[in-house]
Amino acid sequence: MRKLICVIVALMGITASAKVRLPQFFSDNMVLQQQAECNLWGWTEPGKKVQVTTSWDKKSYRVTARKDGRFDVTVKTPQAGGPYSVTFKDGDPVILNNIMIGEVWICSGQSNMEMPMKGYKAQPVEVAADELFSCNDDGLRLFYGKRFASLEPQQDLAGSWQPANLGSVREFSATAYYFGKALRKMLGVPVGLICTAYGGSACEAWMKADWLRAFPKVQQTITEADVKKLEQRCPTALYNGQLKPLIYDGVHYGIRGAIWYQGEDNVPRYDFYAPLFARMIQGWREEWHQGDFPFYYCQIAPFAYDETDWALYNSALLREQQEKVESMVPNCRMAVLMDSGLKDCIHPRKKYLAGERLALLALSNTYGVKNLPDFAKYKEVTFQNDTAVVSFDRSKEWVYFEHGTTSKNFEVAGSDRVFHPATKVWVNRNRVYVVCDDVKQPYAVRYAFKDWAVGDLMHDGLPVSSFRTDNWEK
């Protein structure tokens, strides 16, 4: 009897001292989206009343935990600023300190988004050491979500918020860091980056099962064995493991938008990437309940796939699919990286180009910053006897070649569909003129439409995507 009483007393003590449990992305140092209705949630004992108090306005919100112990509350955030605190209390308080209010972005994709500032083994990030000398910035906060592929939707994403400093930046996504740094410099407000990426991941892995039903080429029935075997390439596995925690059970972490760098794994399945990717973006927006939030993404850079398992495929076809998504999805733009690839490495070193170009898109299109450069885009071709005349949209500053007055990246084909290198190429304002001595009556033109090319067609300091004027299968 005495032992039983001791056990009961001990259990009562545990219950009395139980604290609210929060997802790991609600913690000290986090950033909440400014001037928004932000969701906060967690777990406690079923039926218990929880009081949430925000220091920026001294308001308290009261909520009762459901039968599963889950509770959620929506708080209103002010203009950018901080630091602030949020207190959760159902008995003993849980206090989150050093919270900033600012701009929050999700950063996702595969290895080129995941690639940290320290690089990969024998694959460095260019000028990383110089950047680490000056990266300390308490107004830039970084959350790095750990890899987790799962058959079942998860409630938490392992990681922690850290202010930008030598240690946190070195381990964080280089692309995302440069994106956030540019926003900080231009906007002058706190910026929070949530990186949830996984090297080698397929687009299908970041999608909900319901969204994939429209794509019969994608595996529809998924088992635990599939997740263990395929991991980051398994359909739905990263949606469940690394995205769902941020949008769980009808509530979402408040964000401004998302940036994305992925596509290499989908090169062998390029033929339906545009509608697949477009559906993924639409699905994320449906789950977030924030309308058509901004979505900016990197086009994959050139790389010689000759000695890989994907040698049978021309990755320019995947780049073409990526470009199509701009016109399929509202509030969505692509950063071109034709000038930053590496022939023998799928991970470009110039991550500052990727991050800064994504930032250009966000600053221009989301934040309304004027006078920033833009990416010109292939518009159409006309034929004047033996000359192909290619014109461009978004090219008010005119196109030009990066090195000299001509380019070796153009090819021309006649009605036989056989392409030959152009023998004469020149620019006049926003048009490129292309002639091939072997093709007297041209039918089609291609620019850098290969796995590997060094893009040299530019506009206002930014590269133009590879393109083709035909739609032939080969």
GROMACS .gro file of C-alpha atoms in nm:
model
  474
    1MET     CA    1   0.000   0.000   0.000
    2ARG     CA    2   0.279   0.238   0.090
    3LYS     CA    3   0.449   0.173  -0.244
    4LEU     CA    4   0.120   0.231  -0.429
    5ILE     CA    5   0.072   0.566  -0.254
    6CYS     CA    6   0.424   0.670  -0.350
    7VAL     CA    7   0.361   0.578  -0.714
    8ILE     CA    8   0.036   0.774  -0.720
    9VAL     CA    9   0.202   1.077  -0.564
   10ALA     CA   10   0.485   1.055  -0.814
   11LEU     CA   11   0.244   1.038  -1.107
   12MET     CA   12   0.051   1.334  -0.969
   13GLY     CA   13   0.376   1.528  -0.952
   14ILE     CA   14   0.458   1.446  -1.315
   15THR     CA   15   0.111   1.555  -1.427
   16ALA     CA   16   0.125   1.874  -1.225
   17SER     CA   17   0.462   1.970  -1.370
   18ALA     CA   18   0.378   1.873  -1.728
   19LYS     CA   19   0.452   2.153  -1.975
   20VAL     CA   20   0.324   2.246  -2.315
   21ARG     CA   21   0.515   2.066  -2.591
   22LEU     CA   22   0.582   2.258  -2.912
   23PRO     CA   23   0.712   2.164  -3.258
   24GLN     CA   24   1.082   2.235  -3.283
   25PHE     CA   25   1.029   2.520  -3.530
   26PHE     CA   26   0.851   2.712  -3.253
   27SER     CA   27   1.148   2.797  -3.036
   28ASP     CA   28   1.385   3.070  -2.919
   29ASN     CA   29   1.528   3.279  -3.207
   30MET     CA   30   1.242   3.207  -3.447
   31VAL     CA   31   1.100   3.458  -3.694
   32LEU     CA   32   0.727   3.512  -3.740
   33GLN     CA   33   0.581   3.669  -4.053
   34GLN     CA   34   0.512   4.038  -4.004
   35GLN     CA   35   0.165   4.195  -4.022
   36ALA     CA   36  -0.003   3.859  -4.049
   37GLU     CA   37  -0.227   3.618  -3.865
   38CYS     CA   38   0.025   3.356  -3.757
   39ASN     CA   39  -0.065   3.013  -3.626
   40LEU     CA   40   0.098   2.869  -3.316
   41TRP     CA   41   0.029   2.516  -3.198
   42GLY     CA   42   0.144   2.238  -2.971
   43TRP     CA   43   0.033   1.964  -2.734
   44THR     CA   44  -0.063   1.928  -2.370
   45GLU     CA   45  -0.305   1.716  -2.169
   46PRO     CA   46  -0.645   1.662  -2.336
   47GLY     CA   47  -0.902   1.915  -2.222
   48LYS     CA   48  -0.647   2.139  -2.055
   49LYS     CA   49  -0.674   2.516  -2.098
   50VAL     CA   50  -0.371   2.692  -2.249
   51GLN     CA   51  -0.301   3.064  -2.235
   52VAL     CA   52  -0.076   3.214  -2.504
   53THR     CA   53   0.061   3.564  -2.446
   54THR     CA   54   0.251   3.773  -2.702
   55SER     CA   55   0.485   4.039  -2.570
   56TRP     CA   56   0.458   4.278  -2.866
   57ASP     CA   57   0.096   4.367  -2.784
   58LYS     CA   58   0.053   4.209  -2.438
   59LYS     CA   59  -0.249   4.015  -2.567
   60SER     CA   60  -0.350   3.680  -2.426
   61TYR     CA   61  -0.527   3.408  -2.619
   62ARG     CA   62  -0.700   3.118  -2.445
   63VAL     CA   63  -0.765   2.780  -2.600
   64THR     CA   64  -0.863   2.432  -2.480
   65ALA     CA   65  -0.666   2.127  -2.592
   66ARG     CA   66  -0.859   1.870  -2.791
   67LYS     CA   67  -0.899   1.502  -2.709
   68ASP     CA   68  -0.562   1.426  -2.870
   69GLY     CA   69  -0.395   1.702  -2.668
   70ARG     CA   70  -0.349   1.927  -2.970
   71PHE     CA   71  -0.418   2.299  -2.943
   72ASP     CA   72  -0.370   2.587  -3.184
   73VAL     CA   73  -0.416   2.961  -3.172
   74THR     CA   74  -0.388   3.244  -3.425
   75VAL     CA   75  -0.200   3.556  -3.319
   76LYS     CA   76  -0.167   3.889  -3.496
   77THR     CA   77   0.184   4.014  -3.561
   78PRO     CA   78   0.295   4.377  -3.593
   79GLN     CA   79   0.538   4.541  -3.832
   80ALA     CA   80   0.888   4.399  -3.844
   81GLY     CA   81   1.085   4.430  -3.524
   82GLY     CA   82   1.192   4.257  -3.206
   83PRO     CA   83   1.315   4.087  -3.007
   84TYR     CA   84   0.991   3.967  -2.849
   85SER     CA   85   0.869   3.670  -2.650
   86VAL     CA   86   0.571   3.433  -2.654
   87THR     CA   87   0.454   3.255  -2.339
   88PHE     CA   88   0.253   2.931  -2.337
   89LYS     CA   89   0.098   2.848  -2.002
   90ASP     CA   90  -0.113   2.556  -1.886
   91GLY     CA   91   0.052   2.549  -1.546
   92ASP     CA   92   0.425   2.588  -1.569
   93PRO     CA   93   0.500   2.843  -1.843
   94VAL     CA   94   0.699   2.774  -2.157
   95ILE     CA   95   0.859   3.097  -2.276
   96LEU     CA   96   1.007   3.149  -2.623
   97ASN     CA   97   1.258   3.434  -2.624
   98ASN     CA   98   1.447   3.645  -2.876
   99ILE     CA   99   1.171   3.619  -3.136
  100MET     CA  100   1.188   3.850  -3.436
  101ILE     CA  101   0.901   3.967  -3.657
  102GLY     CA  102   0.991   3.995  -4.025
  103GLU     CA  103   0.986   3.808  -4.354
  104VAL     CA  104   0.972   3.425  -4.357
  105TRP     CA  105   1.054   3.205  -4.654
  106ILE     CA  106   1.049   2.828  -4.707
  107CYS     CA  107   1.360   2.700  -4.890
  108SER     CA  108   1.327   2.354  -5.042
  109GLY     CA  109   1.446   2.116  -5.313
  110GLN     CA  110   1.728   1.868  -5.359
  111SER     CA  111   2.106   1.880  -5.316
  112ASN     CA  112   2.169   2.217  -5.479
  113MET     CA  113   1.933   2.378  -5.229
  114GLU     CA  114   2.061   2.163  -4.944
  115MET     CA  115   2.431   2.221  -5.026
  116PRO     CA  116   2.575   2.402  -4.721
  117MET     CA  117   2.814   2.692  -4.726
  118LYS     CA  118   3.094   2.452  -4.634
  119GLY     CA  119   3.015   2.257  -4.955
  120TYR     CA  120   3.025   1.883  -5.002
  121LYS     CA  121   3.330   1.657  -4.989
  122ALA     CA  122   3.577   1.791  -5.249
  123GLN     CA  123   3.299   2.019  -5.377
  124PRO     CA  124   3.345   2.365  -5.226
  125VAL     CA  125   3.118   2.667  -5.247
  126GLU     CA  126   3.294   2.954  -5.419
  127VAL     CA  127   3.404   3.248  -5.197
  128ALA     CA  128   3.255   3.074  -4.892
  129ALA     CA  129   3.551   3.160  -4.670
  130ASP     CA  130   3.522   3.529  -4.752
  131GLU     CA  131   3.153   3.520  -4.670
  132LEU     CA  132   3.204   3.349  -4.335
  133PHE     CA  133   3.426   3.637  -4.221
  134SER     CA  134   3.132   3.876  -4.231
  135CYS     CA  135   2.819   3.661  -4.197
  136ASN     CA  136   2.726   3.754  -3.837
  137ASP     CA  137   2.376   3.901  -3.850
  138ASP     CA  138   2.128   3.871  -3.566
  139GLY     CA  139   1.852   3.985  -3.800
  140LEU     CA  140   1.894   3.680  -4.025
  141ARG     CA  141   1.764   3.364  -3.860
  142LEU     CA  142   1.813   3.015  -3.998
  143PHE     CA  143   1.617   2.693  -3.935
  144TYR     CA  144   1.765   2.381  -4.090
  145GLY     CA  145   1.516   2.093  -4.097
  146LYS     CA  146   1.671   1.749  -4.074
  147ARG     CA  147   1.613   1.490  -4.344
  148PHE     CA  148   1.323   1.255  -4.282
  149ALA     CA  149   1.137   1.038  -4.535
  150SER     CA  150   0.813   0.890  -4.405
  151LEU     CA  151   0.509   0.694  -4.513
  152GLU     CA  152   0.297   0.865  -4.249
  153PRO     CA  153   0.248   1.242  -4.206
  154GLN     CA  154   0.473   1.373  -3.929
  155GLN     CA  155   0.388   1.631  -3.664
  156ASP     CA  156   0.736   1.773  -3.608
  157LEU     CA  157   1.042   1.870  -3.808
  158ALA     CA  158   1.368   1.827  -3.620
  159GLY     CA  159   1.593   2.133  -3.615
  160SER     CA  160   1.655   2.460  -3.435
  161TRP     CA  161   1.653   2.832  -3.508
  162GLN     CA  162   1.993   3.001  -3.505
  163PRO     CA  163   2.101   3.360  -3.574
  164ALA     CA  164   2.339   3.384  -3.870
  165ASN     CA  165   2.696   3.339  -3.753
  166LEU     CA  166   3.003   3.150  -3.863
  167GLY     CA  167   2.884   2.819  -3.718
  168SER     CA  168   2.521   2.829  -3.834
  169VAL     CA  169   2.591   2.971  -4.181
  170ARG     CA  170   2.864   2.716  -4.255
  171GLU     CA  171   2.612   2.434  -4.203
  172PHE     CA  172   2.317   2.608  -4.374
  173SER     CA  173   2.205   2.609  -4.738
  174ALA     CA  174   2.435   2.842  -4.933
  175THR     CA  175   2.166   2.925  -5.189
  176ALA     CA  176   1.912   3.008  -4.918
  177TYR     CA  177   2.167   3.207  -4.717
  178TYR     CA  178   2.255   3.433  -5.011
  179PHE     CA  179   1.884   3.479  -5.081
  180GLY     CA  180   1.819   3.584  -4.722
  181LYS     CA  181   2.126   3.806  -4.706
  182ALA     CA  182   2.009   3.999  -5.014
  183LEU     CA  183   1.661   4.048  -4.867
  184ARG     CA  184   1.812   4.168  -4.540
  185LYS     CA  185   2.032   4.419  -4.719
  186MET     CA  186   1.756   4.559  -4.937
  187LEU     CA  187   1.457   4.548  -4.701
  188GLY     CA  188   1.628   4.617  -4.371
  189VAL     CA  189   1.393   4.390  -4.173
  190PRO     CA  190   1.450   4.055  -3.996
  191VAL     CA  191   1.442   3.755  -4.228
  192GLY     CA  192   1.372   3.395  -4.131
  193LEU     CA  193   1.463   3.103  -4.357
  194ILE     CA  194   1.323   2.754  -4.303
  195CYS     CA  195   1.529   2.511  -4.510
  196THR     CA  196   1.365   2.174  -4.564
  197ALA     CA  197   1.557   2.003  -4.845
  198TYR     CA  198   1.695   1.657  -4.926
  199GLY     CA  199   1.976   1.577  -5.171
  200GLY     CA  200   1.874   1.359  -5.464
  201SER     CA  201   1.504   1.411  -5.400
  202ALA     CA  202   1.239   1.378  -5.668
  203CYS     CA  203   0.965   1.632  -5.720
  204GLU     CA  204   0.715   1.350  -5.660
  205ALA     CA  205   0.853   1.301  -5.309
  206TRP     CA  206   0.739   1.652  -5.209
  207MET     CA  207   0.378   1.590  -5.315
  208LYS     CA  208   0.068   1.458  -5.145
  209ALA     CA  209  -0.072   1.127  -5.274
  210ASP     CA  210  -0.396   1.291  -5.391
  211TRP     CA  211  -0.205   1.531  -5.615
  212LEU     CA  212  -0.021   1.245  -5.788
  213ARG     CA  213  -0.331   1.064  -5.909
  214ALA     CA  214  -0.329   1.275  -6.225
  215PHE     CA  215   0.010   1.129  -6.318
  216PRO     CA  216  -0.022   0.758  -6.406
  217LYS     CA  217   0.354   0.727  -6.464
  218VAL     CA  218   0.411   0.792  -6.092
  219GLN     CA  219   0.388   0.501  -5.850
  220GLN     CA  220   0.049   0.529  -5.681
  221THR     CA  221   0.054   0.270  -5.401
  222ILE     CA  222   0.328   0.336  -5.149
  223THR     CA  223   0.439   0.103  -4.868
  224GLU     CA  224   0.686   0.129  -4.583
  225ALA     CA  225   0.920  -0.092  -4.785
  226ASP     CA  226   0.909   0.160  -5.071
  227VAL     CA  227   1.009   0.442  -4.838
  228LYS     CA  228   1.299   0.243  -4.698
  229LYS     CA  229   1.419   0.145  -5.045
  230LEU     CA  230   1.366   0.472  -5.232
  231GLU     CA  231   1.386   0.722  -4.942
  232GLN     CA  232   1.402   1.073  -5.092
  233ARG     CA  233   1.286   0.947  -5.432
  234CYS     CA  234   0.974   0.779  -5.295
  235PRO     CA  235   0.653   0.960  -5.390
  236THR     CA  236   0.498   1.148  -5.093
  237ALA     CA  237   0.783   1.054  -4.853
  238LEU     CA  238   0.924   1.405  -4.808
  239TYR     CA  239   0.587   1.572  -4.815
  240ASN     CA  240   0.497   1.353  -4.517
  241GLY     CA  241   0.830   1.379  -4.340
  242GLN     CA  242   0.960   1.730  -4.405
  243LEU     CA  243   0.674   1.948  -4.529
  244LYS     CA  244   0.362   1.824  -4.352
  245PRO     CA  245   0.487   1.927  -4.004
  246LEU     CA  246   0.475   2.291  -4.118
  247ILE     CA  247   0.114   2.261  -4.241
  248TYR     CA  248  -0.023   1.998  -4.006
  249ASP     CA  249  -0.390   1.947  -3.923
  250GLY     CA  250  -0.526   2.250  -4.105
  251VAL     CA  251  -0.286   2.510  -3.962
  252HIS     CA  252   0.035   2.640  -4.112
  253TYR     CA  253   0.354   2.825  -4.026
  254GLY     CA  254   0.307   3.180  -4.155
  255ILE     CA  255   0.533   3.259  -4.451
  256ARG     CA  256   0.579   3.519  -4.722
  257GLY     CA  257   0.671   3.267  -4.992
  258ALA     CA  258   0.892   2.982  -5.106
  259ILE     CA  259   1.212   2.929  -5.304
  260TRP     CA  260   1.296   2.599  -5.475
  261TYR     CA  261   1.602   2.442  -5.639
  262GLN     CA  262   1.530   2.094  -5.776
  263GLY     CA  263   1.497   1.909  -6.104
  264GLU     CA  264   1.814   1.706  -6.161
  265ASP     CA  265   1.652   1.387  -6.033
  266ASN     CA  266   1.360   1.434  -6.272
  267VAL     CA  267   1.573   1.454  -6.587
  268PRO     CA  268   1.478   1.097  -6.692
  269ARG     CA  269   1.111   1.188  -6.640
  270TYR     CA  270   1.128   1.529  -6.802
  271ASP     CA  271   0.826   1.469  -7.029
  272PHE     CA  272   0.569   1.550  -6.759
  273TYR     CA  273   0.773   1.766  -6.523
  274ALA     CA  274   0.597   2.094  -6.604
  275PRO     CA  275   0.245   1.979  -6.506
  276LEU     CA  276   0.388   1.778  -6.215
  277PHE     CA  277   0.580   2.074  -6.073
  278ALA     CA  278   0.287   2.307  -6.136
  279ARG     CA  279   0.061   2.071  -5.939
  280MET     CA  280   0.312   2.060  -5.656
  281ILE     CA  281   0.312   2.440  -5.629
  282GLN     CA  282  -0.068   2.447  -5.642
  283GLY     CA  283  -0.083   2.179  -5.374
  284TRP     CA  284   0.152   2.362  -5.142
  285ARG     CA  285  -0.061   2.674  -5.178
  286GLU     CA  286  -0.380   2.479  -5.106
  287GLU     CA  287  -0.228   2.337  -4.789
  288TRP     CA  288  -0.091   2.671  -4.671
  289HIS     CA  289  -0.420   2.859  -4.705
  290GLN     CA  290  -0.237   3.180  -4.797
  291GLY     CA  291  -0.358   3.216  -5.155
  292ASP     CA  292  -0.110   3.224  -5.442
  293PHE     CA  293   0.194   3.306  -5.231
  294PRO     CA  294   0.517   3.386  -5.422
  295PHE     CA  295   0.708   3.086  -5.552
  296TYR     CA  296   1.052   3.136  -5.709
  297TYR     CA  297   1.273   2.858  -5.837
  298CYS     CA  298   1.609   2.790  -5.998
  299GLN     CA  299   1.641   2.634  -6.339
  300ILE     CA  300   1.895   2.353  -6.317
  301ALA     CA  301   2.240   2.449  -6.443
  302PRO     CA  302   2.416   2.280  -6.737
  303PHE     CA  303   2.609   1.962  -6.653
  304ALA     CA  304   2.758   1.682  -6.867
  305TYR     CA  305   2.533   1.386  -6.791
  306ASP     CA  306   2.726   1.169  -7.042
  307GLU     CA  307   2.870   0.930  -6.783
  308THR     CA  308   2.564   0.906  -6.558
  309ASP     CA  309   2.261   0.680  -6.564
  310TRP     CA  310   2.079   0.966  -6.734
  311ALA     CA  311   2.307   0.981  -7.039
  312LEU     CA  312   2.017   0.884  -7.267
  313TYR     CA  313   1.833   1.208  -7.181
  314ASN     CA  314   1.903   1.566  -7.278
  315SER     CA  315   1.869   1.771  -6.961
  316ALA     CA  316   1.785   2.076  -7.173
  317LEU     CA  317   1.442   1.916  -7.208
  318LEU     CA  318   1.399   1.937  -6.831
  319ARG     CA  319   1.514   2.300  -6.835
  320GLU     CA  320   1.253   2.363  -7.104
  321GLN     CA  321   0.985   2.207  -6.884
  322GLN     CA  322   1.092   2.426  -6.593
  323GLU     CA  323   1.058   2.739  -6.804
  324LYS     CA  324   0.704   2.642  -6.905
  325VAL     CA  325   0.591   2.651  -6.543
  326GLU     CA  326   0.627   3.031  -6.536
  327SER     CA  327   0.333   3.062  -6.775
  328MET     CA  328   0.131   2.783  -6.609
  329VAL     CA  329   0.137   2.909  -6.250
  330PRO     CA  330   0.055   3.263  -6.127
  331ASN     CA  331   0.301   3.455  -5.907
  332CYS     CA  332   0.582   3.222  -6.005
  333ARG     CA  333   0.918   3.302  -6.168
  334MET     CA  334   1.239   3.118  -6.263
  335ALA     CA  335   1.601   3.216  -6.201
  336VAL     CA  336   1.826   3.112  -6.490
  337LEU     CA  337   2.171   2.961  -6.418
  338MET     CA  338   2.299   2.892  -6.770
  339ASP     CA  339   2.629   3.067  -6.694
  340SER     CA  340   2.709   2.895  -6.363
  341GLY     CA  341   2.724   2.521  -6.435
  342LEU     CA  342   3.020   2.284  -6.405
  343LYS     CA  343   3.086   2.029  -6.675
  344ASP     CA  344   3.204   1.756  -6.438
  345CYS     CA  345   3.002   1.836  -6.124
  346ILE     CA  346   2.627   1.855  -6.079
  347HIS     CA  347   2.670   2.100  -5.789
  348PRO     CA  348   2.765   2.446  -5.919
  349ARG     CA  349   3.002   2.633  -5.689
  350LYS     CA  350   2.861   2.979  -5.749
  351LYS     CA  351   2.574   2.950  -5.506
  352TYR     CA  352   2.573   3.327  -5.460
  353LEU     CA  353   2.439   3.353  -5.815
  354ALA     CA  354   2.151   3.119  -5.737
  355GLY     CA  355   2.060   3.294  -5.413
  356GLU     CA  356   2.098   3.647  -5.543
  357ARG     CA  357   1.898   3.578  -5.859
  358LEU     CA  358   1.614   3.431  -5.655
  359ALA     CA  359   1.633   3.745  -5.442
  360LEU     CA  360   1.609   3.965  -5.752
  361LEU     CA  361   1.282   3.794  -5.840
  362ALA     CA  362   1.145   3.828  -5.488
  363LEU     CA  363   1.249   4.191  -5.451
  364SER     CA  364   1.104   4.291  -5.787
  365ASN     CA  365   0.784   4.088  -5.787
  366THR     CA  366   0.694   4.048  -5.419
  367TYR     CA  367   0.838   4.359  -5.258
  368GLY     CA  368   0.798   4.600  -5.549
  369VAL     CA  369   1.158   4.719  -5.562
  370LYS     CA  370   1.209   4.915  -5.885
  371ASN     CA  371   1.499   4.930  -6.132
  372LEU     CA  372   1.629   4.577  -6.079
  373PRO     CA  373   1.738   4.366  -6.379
  374ASP     CA  374   1.511   4.096  -6.520
  375PHE     CA  375   1.553   3.772  -6.714
  376ALA     CA  376   1.480   3.804  -7.085
  377LYS     CA  377   1.286   3.513  -7.236
  378TYR     CA  378   1.264   3.363  -7.584
  379LYS     CA  379   0.952   3.490  -7.761
  380GLU     CA  380   0.944   3.378  -8.126
  381VAL     CA  381   1.139   3.319  -8.446
  382THR     CA  382   1.080   3.439  -8.799
  383PHE     CA  383   1.270   3.337  -9.111
  384GLN     CA  384   1.400   3.577  -9.372
  385ASN     CA  385   1.540   3.369  -9.657
  386ASP     CA  386   1.847   3.196  -9.506
  387THR     CA  387   1.837   3.394  -9.179
  388ALA     CA  388   1.655   3.307  -8.859
  389VAL     CA  389   1.553   3.609  -8.652
  390VAL     CA  390   1.492   3.533  -8.286
  391SER     CA  391   1.315   3.786  -8.061
  392PHE     CA  392   1.266   3.805  -7.685
  393ASP     CA  393   1.025   3.921  -7.416
  394ARG     CA  394   1.129   4.119  -7.107
  395SER     CA  395   1.427   4.253  -7.305
  396LYS     CA  396   1.400   4.631  -7.291
  397GLU     CA  397   1.775   4.657  -7.218
  398TRP     CA  398   1.851   4.447  -7.529
  399VAL     CA  399   2.028   4.112  -7.541
  400TYR     CA  400   2.401   4.065  -7.597
  401PHE     CA  401   2.674   3.804  -7.586
  402GLU     CA  402   2.887   3.779  -7.274
  403HIS     CA  403   3.214   3.729  -7.462
  404GLY     CA  404   3.243   3.923  -7.786
  405THR     CA  405   2.990   3.982  -8.059
  406THR     CA  406   2.893   3.627  -8.149
  407SER     CA  407   2.821   3.285  -7.999
  408LYS     CA  408   2.893   2.921  -8.078
  409ASN     CA  409   2.584   2.797  -7.892
  410PHE     CA  410   2.338   2.824  -8.181
  411GLU     CA  411   2.229   2.545  -8.417
  412VAL     CA  412   2.004   2.551  -8.722
  413ALA     CA  413   1.799   2.277  -8.892
  414GLY     CA  414   1.609   2.256  -9.216
  415SER     CA  415   1.307   2.044  -9.300
  416ASP     CA  416   1.521   1.730  -9.257
  417ARG     CA  417   1.543   1.809  -8.882
  418VAL     CA  418   1.920   1.770  -8.880
  419PHE     CA  419   2.092   2.041  -8.678
  420HIS     CA  420   2.416   2.205  -8.783
  421PRO     CA  421   2.627   2.461  -8.596
  422ALA     CA  422   2.547   2.817  -8.698
  423THR     CA  423   2.819   2.983  -8.903
  424LYS     CA  424   2.717   3.342  -8.840
  425VAL     CA  425   2.539   3.485  -8.536
  426TRP     CA  426   2.494   3.849  -8.443
  427VAL     CA  427   2.273   4.071  -8.228
  428ASN     CA  428   2.075   4.383  -8.308
  429ARG     CA  429   1.889   4.528  -8.010
  430ASN     CA  430   1.661   4.256  -7.873
  431ARG     CA  431   1.698   4.020  -8.168
  432VAL     CA  432   1.951   3.752  -8.254
  433TYR     CA  433   2.021   3.677  -8.620
  434VAL     CA  434   2.136   3.326  -8.705
  435VAL     CA  435   2.272   3.188  -9.035
  436CYS     CA  436   2.405   2.843  -9.120
  437ASP     CA  437   2.584   2.786  -9.453
  438ASP     CA  438   2.466   2.422  -9.452
  439VAL     CA  439   2.098   2.515  -9.418
  440LYS     CA  440   1.975   2.742  -9.696
  441GLN     CA  441   1.613   2.730  -9.582
  442PRO     CA  442   1.602   2.715  -9.199
  443TYR     CA  443   1.306   2.566  -9.012
  444ALA     CA  444   1.431   2.568  -8.653
  445VAL     CA  445   1.692   2.722  -8.423
  446ARG     CA  446   1.830   2.598  -8.093
  447TYR     CA  447   2.038   2.782  -7.836
  448ALA     CA  448   2.255   2.591  -7.586
  449PHE     CA  449   2.003   2.307  -7.606
  450LYS     CA  450   2.238   2.043  -7.469
  451ASP     CA  451   2.332   1.888  -7.135
  452TRP     CA  452   2.648   2.092  -7.120
  453ALA     CA  453   2.693   2.446  -7.247
  454VAL     CA  454   2.834   2.769  -7.115
  455GLY     CA  455   2.550   3.014  -7.160
  456ASP     CA  456   2.663   3.340  -7.316
  457LEU     CA  457   2.338   3.507  -7.430
  458MET     CA  458   2.266   3.774  -7.171
  459HIS     CA  459   2.028   4.055  -7.084
  460ASP     CA  460   2.103   4.324  -6.827
  461GLY     CA  461   2.369   4.108  -6.663
  462LEU     CA  462   2.151   3.797  -6.644
  463PRO     CA  463   2.161   3.485  -6.863
  464VAL     CA  464   1.886   3.380  -7.104
  465SER     CA  465   1.760   3.024  -7.074
  466SER     CA  466   1.848   2.761  -7.333
  467PHE     CA  467   1.564   2.732  -7.584
  468ARG     CA  468   1.448   2.577  -7.908
  469THR     CA  469   1.200   2.703  -8.165
  470ASP     CA  470   1.083   2.352  -8.260
  471ASN     CA  471   0.893   2.081  -8.073
  472TRP     CA  472   1.050   1.782  -8.243
  473GLU     CA  473   1.110   1.466  -8.039
  474LYS     CA  474   1.481   1.460  -8.133
   0.00000   0.00000   0.00000
